[in-house]
Short mmCIF file of C-alpha atoms in Angstrom, two decimals:
data_model
loop_
_atom_site.label_atom_id
_atom_site.label_comp_id
_atom_site.label_asym_id
_atom_site.label_seq_id
_atom_site.Cartn_x
_atom_site.Cartn_y
_atom_site.Cartn_z
CA MET A 1 10.89 17.53 1.96
CA SER A 2 11.80 19.61 -1.06
CA ARG A 3 10.53 17.90 -4.18
CA VAL A 4 10.54 18.45 -7.89
CA SER A 5 6.99 18.64 -9.21
CA PRO A 6 3.72 19.77 -7.58
CA LEU A 7 1.76 16.98 -9.29
CA VAL A 8 4.14 14.22 -8.21
CA ASP A 9 4.07 15.69 -4.69
CA SER A 10 0.26 15.65 -4.57
CA LEU A 11 0.19 12.04 -5.72
CA ILE A 12 2.64 11.02 -2.96
CA GLU A 13 0.40 12.90 -0.53
CA ALA A 14 -2.80 11.30 -1.88
CA PHE A 15 -1.50 7.73 -1.57
CA GLN A 16 -1.14 8.28 2.16
CA CYS A 17 -4.92 8.04 2.60
CA LEU A 18 -4.50 4.27 2.24
CA PRO A 19 -4.18 2.24 5.44
CA GLY A 20 -0.60 1.26 6.27
CA VAL A 21 0.89 3.65 3.70
CA GLY A 22 3.32 6.30 5.00
CA PRO A 23 5.46 8.84 3.10
CA LYS A 24 8.09 6.26 2.06
CA SER A 25 5.64 3.69 0.67
CA ALA A 26 3.62 6.44 -1.00
CA GLN A 27 6.79 7.64 -2.73
CA ARG A 28 7.61 4.10 -3.82
CA MET A 29 4.09 3.59 -5.22
CA THR A 30 4.20 6.88 -7.11
CA LEU A 31 7.60 6.22 -8.69
CA HIS A 32 6.70 2.61 -9.47
CA LEU A 33 3.58 3.61 -11.42
CA LEU A 34 5.31 6.50 -13.22
CA GLU A 35 8.37 4.45 -14.11
CA ARG A 36 7.05 1.03 -14.90
CA ASN A 37 3.30 0.68 -14.79
CA LYS A 38 1.41 3.66 -16.21
CA ASN A 39 -1.38 1.55 -17.69
CA ALA A 40 -2.13 -0.37 -14.51
CA GLY A 41 -2.13 2.97 -12.69
CA LEU A 42 -4.71 4.40 -15.08
CA VAL A 43 -6.89 1.31 -14.61
CA LEU A 44 -6.58 1.75 -10.84
CA ALA A 45 -7.59 5.43 -11.07
CA GLU A 46 -10.63 4.62 -13.19
CA THR A 47 -11.78 1.61 -11.13
CA LEU A 48 -11.32 3.57 -7.92
CA SER A 49 -13.49 6.49 -8.99
CA LEU A 50 -16.10 4.13 -10.50
CA ALA A 51 -16.28 2.06 -7.33
CA LEU A 52 -16.42 5.01 -4.95
CA GLU A 53 -19.18 6.64 -6.96
CA ASN A 54 -21.33 3.56 -7.52
CA VAL A 55 -20.80 1.16 -4.63
CA ASP A 56 -23.21 1.46 -1.71
CA LYS A 57 -24.63 -0.85 0.91
CA CYS A 58 -26.90 -3.74 -0.12
CA SER A 59 -30.42 -2.83 1.02
CA SER A 60 -30.87 -6.21 2.68
CA CYS A 61 -27.52 -7.21 4.20
CA ARG A 62 -25.55 -3.93 4.08
CA ILE A 63 -22.58 -5.46 2.26
CA PHE A 64 -20.88 -3.28 -0.40
CA THR A 65 -22.39 -3.62 -3.86
CA GLU A 66 -23.12 -1.46 -6.90
CA THR A 67 -26.62 -2.97 -7.25
CA GLU A 68 -29.67 -2.63 -5.00
CA LEU A 69 -29.19 -6.19 -3.69
CA CYS A 70 -25.81 -7.97 -3.53
CA GLN A 71 -24.81 -11.20 -5.24
CA ILE A 72 -25.29 -13.19 -2.03
CA CYS A 73 -28.79 -11.88 -1.32
CA THR A 74 -29.88 -12.56 -4.92
CA ASN A 75 -28.20 -15.97 -5.19
CA GLU A 76 -30.97 -18.58 -5.36
CA LYS A 77 -28.69 -21.31 -4.06
CA ARG A 78 -28.13 -19.57 -0.74
CA ASN A 79 -30.23 -20.39 2.30
CA LYS A 80 -32.18 -17.20 2.99
CA SER A 81 -33.48 -18.50 6.34
CA GLN A 82 -30.05 -18.20 8.00
CA ILE A 83 -28.57 -14.79 8.77
CA CYS A 84 -25.01 -14.50 9.99
CA VAL A 85 -24.37 -11.19 11.79
CA VAL A 86 -20.80 -9.87 11.44
CA GLU A 87 -19.04 -6.62 12.26
CA SER A 88 -17.37 -5.92 8.92
CA VAL A 89 -17.20 -6.89 5.27
CA SER A 90 -13.77 -8.45 5.75
CA ASP A 91 -15.43 -10.94 8.14
CA VAL A 92 -17.72 -11.96 5.25
CA PHE A 93 -14.67 -12.54 3.03
CA ALA A 94 -13.08 -14.71 5.75
CA ILE A 95 -16.26 -16.78 6.22
CA GLU A 96 -16.80 -17.17 2.47
CA GLN A 97 -13.25 -18.49 2.13
CA SER A 98 -14.01 -21.28 4.60
CA ASN A 99 -16.84 -22.53 2.33
CA GLU A 100 -18.69 -23.61 5.49
CA PHE A 101 -21.66 -21.25 5.43
CA ASN A 102 -24.34 -21.09 2.76
CA GLY A 103 -26.77 -18.64 4.33
CA THR A 104 -26.96 -14.86 4.09
CA TYR A 105 -25.32 -12.09 6.09
CA PHE A 106 -26.00 -8.91 7.95
CA ILE A 107 -23.07 -6.51 8.26
CA LEU A 108 -23.09 -4.11 11.20
CA HIS A 109 -20.15 -1.99 9.93
CA GLY A 110 -18.89 -1.62 13.50
CA HIS A 111 -20.02 -2.40 17.04
CA LEU A 112 -21.96 -0.59 19.73
CA SER A 113 -19.73 2.12 21.17
CA PRO A 114 -21.52 4.87 23.10
CA ILE A 115 -18.25 6.77 23.50
CA ASP A 116 -18.01 7.15 19.70
CA ASP A 117 -21.74 7.87 19.36
CA ILE A 118 -22.34 4.53 17.64
CA GLY A 119 -25.72 3.22 18.70
CA PRO A 120 -28.24 0.70 17.30
CA GLU A 121 -29.21 3.11 14.56
CA GLU A 122 -25.68 3.42 13.10
CA LEU A 123 -25.45 -0.38 12.97
CA GLY A 124 -28.78 -0.66 11.11
CA LEU A 125 -30.19 -2.90 13.82
CA GLU A 126 -33.80 -1.87 13.05
CA LYS A 127 -33.39 -3.56 9.66
CA LEU A 128 -31.87 -6.65 11.26
CA PHE A 129 -34.72 -6.96 13.75
CA LEU A 130 -37.23 -6.68 10.90
CA ARG A 131 -35.49 -9.51 9.04
CA ALA A 132 -35.37 -11.54 12.26
CA LYS A 133 -39.12 -11.18 12.76
CA SER A 134 -39.87 -12.30 9.22
CA GLN A 135 -41.40 -15.76 8.75
CA ASP A 136 -38.61 -16.59 6.28
CA THR A 137 -35.90 -16.39 8.91
CA SER A 138 -35.23 -19.46 11.05
CA GLU A 139 -31.78 -18.79 12.51
CA ILE A 140 -29.63 -15.83 13.47
CA ILE A 141 -25.93 -16.64 13.93
CA LEU A 142 -24.16 -14.01 16.02
CA ALA A 143 -20.60 -13.86 14.68
CA THR A 144 -19.28 -10.59 16.06
CA ASN A 145 -15.65 -10.47 17.14
CA SER A 146 -14.69 -12.16 20.40
CA THR A 147 -13.88 -8.81 22.02
CA LEU A 148 -15.63 -6.89 24.77
CA GLU A 149 -17.36 -4.61 22.26
CA GLY A 150 -18.28 -7.50 19.97
CA GLU A 151 -19.77 -9.54 22.81
CA THR A 152 -21.69 -6.52 24.10
CA THR A 153 -23.15 -5.93 20.66
CA SER A 154 -24.15 -9.60 20.37
CA HIS A 155 -25.79 -9.44 23.79
CA PHE A 156 -27.79 -6.38 22.82
CA ILE A 157 -28.98 -8.04 19.61
CA TYR A 158 -29.84 -11.25 21.49
CA ASP A 159 -31.91 -9.33 24.04
CA ASN A 160 -33.96 -7.81 21.25
CA ILE A 161 -34.69 -11.01 19.32
CA LYS A 162 -34.73 -13.73 21.94
CA ASP A 163 -38.52 -13.62 22.30
CA ILE A 164 -39.30 -14.05 18.61
CA GLU A 165 -41.19 -17.31 18.24
CA SER A 166 -39.55 -20.23 16.41
CA LEU A 167 -36.32 -18.22 15.84
CA LYS A 168 -33.10 -20.00 16.74
CA VAL A 169 -30.29 -17.70 17.89
CA THR A 170 -26.76 -19.17 17.91
CA LYS A 171 -23.22 -17.95 18.25
CA LEU A 172 -19.93 -19.28 16.89
CA ALA A 173 -18.14 -21.91 18.97
CA ARG A 174 -15.28 -20.65 21.13
CA GLY A 175 -12.34 -23.02 21.60
CA VAL A 176 -8.80 -23.95 20.74
CA PRO A 177 -7.95 -22.77 17.19
CA LEU A 178 -6.78 -25.31 14.63
CA GLY A 179 -3.05 -25.87 14.97
CA GLY A 180 -3.08 -24.13 18.36
CA GLU A 181 -0.75 -25.55 21.00
CA LEU A 182 -2.45 -25.77 24.39
CA GLU A 183 0.66 -24.40 26.09
CA TYR A 184 0.23 -21.08 24.33
CA VAL A 185 -3.56 -20.80 24.41
CA ASP A 186 -4.88 -18.18 26.85
CA ARG A 187 -6.87 -19.01 29.98
CA GLY A 188 -10.18 -17.69 28.73
CA THR A 189 -10.04 -19.77 25.55
CA ILE A 190 -9.21 -22.92 27.55
CA MET A 191 -12.18 -22.22 29.84
CA HIS A 192 -14.46 -21.95 26.81
CA ALA A 193 -12.95 -25.07 25.24
CA PHE A 194 -13.66 -27.08 28.40
CA SER A 195 -17.18 -25.83 28.97
CA GLY A 196 -18.02 -26.42 25.31
CA ARG A 197 -16.39 -29.88 25.09
CA GLN A 198 -18.17 -32.40 22.91
CA THR A 199 -18.81 -36.15 23.30
CA LEU A 200 -16.89 -38.12 20.70
CA LYS A 201 -18.76 -40.48 18.44
CA PRO A 202 -16.99 -43.62 17.15
CA THR A 203 -16.91 -42.22 13.62
CA GLU A 204 -15.12 -39.05 14.64
CA LEU A 205 -11.60 -37.92 15.56
CA MET B 1 -12.25 -16.30 -3.58
CA SER B 2 -15.96 -15.88 -4.02
CA ARG B 3 -16.91 -12.28 -3.50
CA VAL B 4 -19.96 -10.12 -3.50
CA SER B 5 -19.71 -7.43 -6.15
CA PRO B 6 -17.87 -7.28 -9.48
CA LEU B 7 -16.88 -3.66 -8.96
CA VAL B 8 -15.48 -4.24 -5.46
CA ASP B 9 -13.63 -7.28 -6.82
CA SER B 10 -12.06 -5.25 -9.64
CA LEU B 11 -10.95 -2.59 -7.21
CA ILE B 12 -9.26 -5.21 -4.98
CA GLU B 13 -7.62 -6.57 -8.14
CA ALA B 14 -6.54 -3.11 -9.32
CA PHE B 15 -4.87 -2.17 -6.03
CA GLN B 16 -2.50 -5.10 -6.50
CA CYS B 17 -0.63 -3.20 -9.21
CA LEU B 18 1.02 -1.24 -6.38
CA PRO B 19 4.40 -2.47 -5.13
CA GLY B 20 4.18 -4.47 -1.90
CA VAL B 21 0.40 -4.82 -2.09
CA GLY B 22 -1.02 -8.35 -2.15
CA PRO B 23 -4.64 -9.59 -2.04
CA LYS B 24 -5.02 -9.01 1.72
CA SER B 25 -3.70 -5.43 1.73
CA ALA B 26 -5.69 -4.65 -1.43
CA GLN B 27 -8.85 -5.86 0.32
CA ARG B 28 -8.04 -3.76 3.37
CA MET B 29 -7.44 -0.66 1.21
CA THR B 30 -10.69 -1.17 -0.68
CA LEU B 31 -12.81 -1.64 2.44
CA HIS B 32 -11.06 1.23 4.23
CA LEU B 33 -11.88 3.69 1.44
CA LEU B 34 -15.46 2.45 1.01
CA GLU B 35 -16.17 2.42 4.72
CA ARG B 36 -14.39 5.43 6.06
CA ASN B 37 -12.69 7.58 3.49
CA LYS B 38 -14.64 8.01 0.26
CA ASN B 39 -13.54 11.61 -0.26
CA ALA B 40 -9.84 10.91 0.11
CA GLY B 41 -10.30 7.99 -2.28
CA LEU B 42 -11.87 10.23 -4.90
CA VAL B 43 -9.00 12.71 -4.53
CA LEU B 44 -6.54 9.82 -4.97
CA ALA B 45 -8.32 8.63 -8.12
CA GLU B 46 -8.30 12.09 -9.64
CA THR B 47 -4.69 12.92 -8.73
CA LEU B 48 -3.54 9.54 -10.00
CA SER B 49 -5.09 9.92 -13.44
CA LEU B 50 -3.94 13.56 -13.67
CA ALA B 51 -0.36 12.65 -12.77
CA LEU B 52 -0.15 9.63 -15.06
CA GLU B 53 -1.49 11.63 -17.99
CA ASN B 54 0.61 14.75 -17.49
CA VAL B 55 3.86 13.80 -15.81
CA ASP B 56 6.81 13.04 -18.09
CA LYS B 57 10.58 13.30 -17.89
CA CYS B 58 12.26 16.71 -17.60
CA SER B 59 13.94 17.40 -20.92
CA SER B 60 17.20 18.31 -19.21
CA CYS B 61 17.61 16.00 -16.19
CA ARG B 62 14.96 13.30 -16.87
CA ILE B 63 13.30 13.67 -13.46
CA PHE B 64 9.49 13.38 -13.38
CA THR B 65 7.68 16.65 -13.93
CA GLU B 66 4.51 17.94 -15.59
CA THR B 67 6.40 20.85 -17.15
CA GLU B 68 9.07 20.87 -19.88
CA LEU B 69 11.80 21.59 -17.30
CA CYS B 70 11.60 20.55 -13.65
CA GLN B 71 11.71 22.81 -10.60
CA ILE B 72 15.37 21.97 -9.96
CA CYS B 73 16.51 22.75 -13.51
CA THR B 74 14.63 26.06 -13.52
CA ASN B 75 15.65 27.09 -10.00
CA GLU B 76 18.00 30.04 -10.33
CA LYS B 77 19.59 29.37 -6.96
CA ARG B 78 20.93 25.97 -8.04
CA ASN B 79 24.44 25.56 -9.36
CA LYS B 80 23.97 24.51 -12.98
CA SER B 81 27.66 23.66 -13.42
CA GLN B 82 27.41 20.56 -11.21
CA ILE B 83 25.55 17.48 -12.45
CA CYS B 84 24.93 14.58 -10.09
CA VAL B 85 24.22 11.34 -11.98
CA VAL B 86 21.86 8.93 -10.14
CA GLU B 87 20.02 5.74 -11.05
CA SER B 88 16.53 6.68 -9.94
CA VAL B 89 14.26 9.49 -8.82
CA SER B 90 14.16 8.11 -5.28
CA ASP B 91 17.94 8.74 -5.11
CA VAL B 92 17.20 12.40 -5.86
CA PHE B 93 14.70 12.51 -2.98
CA ALA B 94 17.31 10.99 -0.64
CA ILE B 95 20.01 13.47 -1.70
CA GLU B 96 17.63 16.44 -1.48
CA GLN B 97 16.74 15.40 2.07
CA SER B 98 20.41 15.65 3.09
CA ASN B 99 20.49 19.32 2.03
CA GLU B 100 24.13 18.80 1.05
CA PHE B 101 23.95 19.25 -2.70
CA ASN B 102 22.90 22.39 -4.53
CA GLY B 103 23.66 21.41 -8.13
CA THR B 104 21.48 19.72 -10.73
CA TYR B 105 20.82 16.07 -11.51
CA PHE B 106 20.75 13.58 -14.31
CA ILE B 107 18.53 10.53 -13.76
CA LEU B 108 19.44 7.35 -15.63
CA HIS B 109 16.21 5.51 -14.69
CA GLY B 110 18.19 2.27 -14.36
CA HIS B 111 21.67 0.98 -15.04
CA LEU B 112 23.43 -0.70 -17.96
CA SER B 113 22.15 -4.25 -18.24
CA PRO B 114 22.77 -5.96 -21.59
CA ILE B 115 20.77 -9.00 -20.43
CA ASP B 116 17.64 -6.82 -20.13
CA ASP B 117 18.43 -4.92 -23.31
CA ILE B 118 19.22 -1.75 -21.40
CA GLY B 119 22.03 0.09 -23.16
CA PRO B 120 23.31 3.67 -23.26
CA GLU B 121 20.31 4.78 -25.29
CA GLU B 122 17.73 3.66 -22.71
CA LEU B 123 19.63 5.57 -20.02
CA GLY B 124 19.65 8.75 -22.13
CA LEU B 125 23.46 8.89 -21.99
CA GLU B 126 23.68 10.84 -25.27
CA LYS B 127 21.93 13.71 -23.52
CA LEU B 128 24.24 13.44 -20.50
CA PHE B 129 27.36 13.52 -22.68
CA LEU B 130 26.05 16.62 -24.46
CA ARG B 131 25.54 18.34 -21.11
CA ALA B 132 29.01 17.20 -20.01
CA LYS B 133 30.63 18.73 -23.08
CA SER B 134 28.89 22.06 -22.55
CA GLN B 135 31.03 24.98 -21.36
CA ASP B 136 28.56 25.53 -18.50
CA THR B 137 29.37 22.22 -16.87
CA SER B 138 32.37 22.02 -14.56
CA GLU B 139 31.77 18.83 -12.57
CA ILE B 140 30.02 15.49 -13.01
CA ILE B 141 29.40 13.58 -9.76
CA LEU B 142 28.83 9.88 -10.39
CA ALA B 143 26.38 8.75 -7.69
CA THR B 144 25.13 5.41 -9.00
CA ASN B 145 24.48 2.66 -6.47
CA SER B 146 27.44 0.87 -4.97
CA THR B 147 26.53 -2.37 -6.74
CA LEU B 148 28.18 -4.23 -9.59
CA GLU B 149 25.73 -2.79 -12.13
CA GLY B 150 25.94 0.71 -10.68
CA GLU B 151 29.77 0.69 -10.73
CA THR B 152 29.80 -0.67 -14.29
CA THR B 153 27.49 2.10 -15.43
CA SER B 154 29.67 4.74 -13.72
CA HIS B 155 32.76 3.29 -15.39
CA PHE B 156 31.12 3.44 -18.79
CA ILE B 157 30.11 7.06 -18.27
CA TYR B 158 33.58 7.95 -16.98
CA ASP B 159 35.24 6.41 -20.04
CA ASN B 160 33.12 8.59 -22.30
CA ILE B 161 33.71 11.90 -20.55
CA LYS B 162 37.19 11.61 -19.03
CA ASP B 163 38.84 13.37 -21.97
CA ILE B 164 36.63 16.43 -21.91
CA GLU B 165 38.85 19.38 -21.13
CA SER B 166 38.45 21.20 -17.80
CA LEU B 167 35.69 18.80 -16.67
CA LYS B 168 36.07 17.38 -13.17
CA VAL B 169 34.60 13.89 -12.71
CA THR B 170 34.07 12.74 -9.12
CA LYS B 171 32.32 9.93 -7.31
CA LEU B 172 30.74 9.73 -3.85
CA ALA B 173 33.05 8.74 -0.97
CA ARG B 174 32.84 5.10 0.12
CA GLY B 175 33.34 4.41 3.83
CA VAL B 176 31.85 3.54 7.17
CA PRO B 177 28.24 4.81 7.36
CA LEU B 178 27.25 7.21 10.15
CA GLY B 179 26.38 5.24 13.29
CA GLY B 180 27.94 2.13 11.78
CA GLU B 181 29.79 -0.16 14.20
CA LEU B 182 33.08 -1.38 12.75
CA GLU B 183 32.37 -4.91 14.00
CA TYR B 184 29.41 -5.20 11.63
CA VAL B 185 30.80 -3.34 8.63
CA ASP B 186 31.70 -5.61 5.67
CA ARG B 187 35.26 -6.18 4.46
CA GLY B 188 34.87 -4.22 1.22
CA THR B 189 33.60 -1.13 3.01
CA ILE B 190 36.49 -1.29 5.50
CA MET B 191 38.96 -1.55 2.62
CA HIS B 192 37.44 1.56 1.02
CA ALA B 193 37.40 3.38 4.36
CA PHE B 194 41.14 2.70 4.84
CA SER B 195 42.26 3.58 1.33
CA GLY B 196 40.16 6.76 1.46
CA ARG B 197 41.27 7.82 4.94
CA GLN B 198 41.75 11.53 5.50
CA THR B 199 44.34 13.55 7.41
CA LEU B 200 42.77 15.28 10.40
CA LYS B 201 43.12 18.99 10.76
CA PRO B 202 43.21 20.53 14.25
CA THR B 203 39.78 22.11 13.74
CA GLU B 204 38.07 18.84 12.89
CA LEU B 205 36.82 15.67 14.61
#
């Protein structure tokens, strides 16, 4: 596409590194910032370079943070004896939003995938196993995605920590999602929902 | 939403200045860059601040450029006697893509809108009228959007330049769009298509 200014062209090009942004959206973002929102754009540029230069993985849970330990690992109100193992940081955001979990995390940043050369080392499993062996840890909650790769990764982790004394290893319940209509729920989920069915107590339901 | 690092939070916040980007997309962009694409992110940050600091409006056609005159206005192969008046820079990109027009542009960056305090001055019309009066200009093509505001703006411009001697003022043809099925074309467009119908020559169709 013939355009009018090398700098504007490079900006349209640069925006396309963002997920879900193609040439049209990149053009719209560029013109929007130039036309209406220069200040917000400058703030974005500064925050972006600051974050990319300073943010790294928390040395305990591998979440993104600009400090040695993240705000969850240093929060005294959180239960350090529980470790929830997830595949990505966005899973942490989703769990935090539910306000259900008050323990700590361990982020794998992926799942085992021999074909992509992603083994235990890339997922930082050595560090996880060390934390699992520690006296301070009482429970590991395996919360990888309910996909083939996620389940495989959970299995591998379970095999490596199942013999640790007095350590409880759990995984998230599988079942019918809230608001889910049985008619449209897949066979596998229904199988899990049946095998994991729970006895009602008079105070429930 | 409780999050884990002030800097990551500010980046998620900052991304939301982009059009069409809400909290979820901003989170996805942030994690994508931190996890997989730090270098591209740094390039984006640098290009963004460079562009916002250096890009301004071309002193002749008001398109965005980092130089005094843009690449279209300084291109010797373009026909300087034709000026196509459009509402926004994205209109220029669309017209350039069609490869149909080889003249120059004038970008209004909006349309007349008394309710938003946008008058002739904000659209730089003084500059357009000066160019229109110049001996070098033979044709003004009014290519504002086919909306009430766009048509009003074109009318206003037409009223101000219609008396200039030997200046041709034209507007884009209205009609059925390419690939458009008559059944789904609106009444107004059909009216324009009829009143603007053209006599076929044996070599055409």
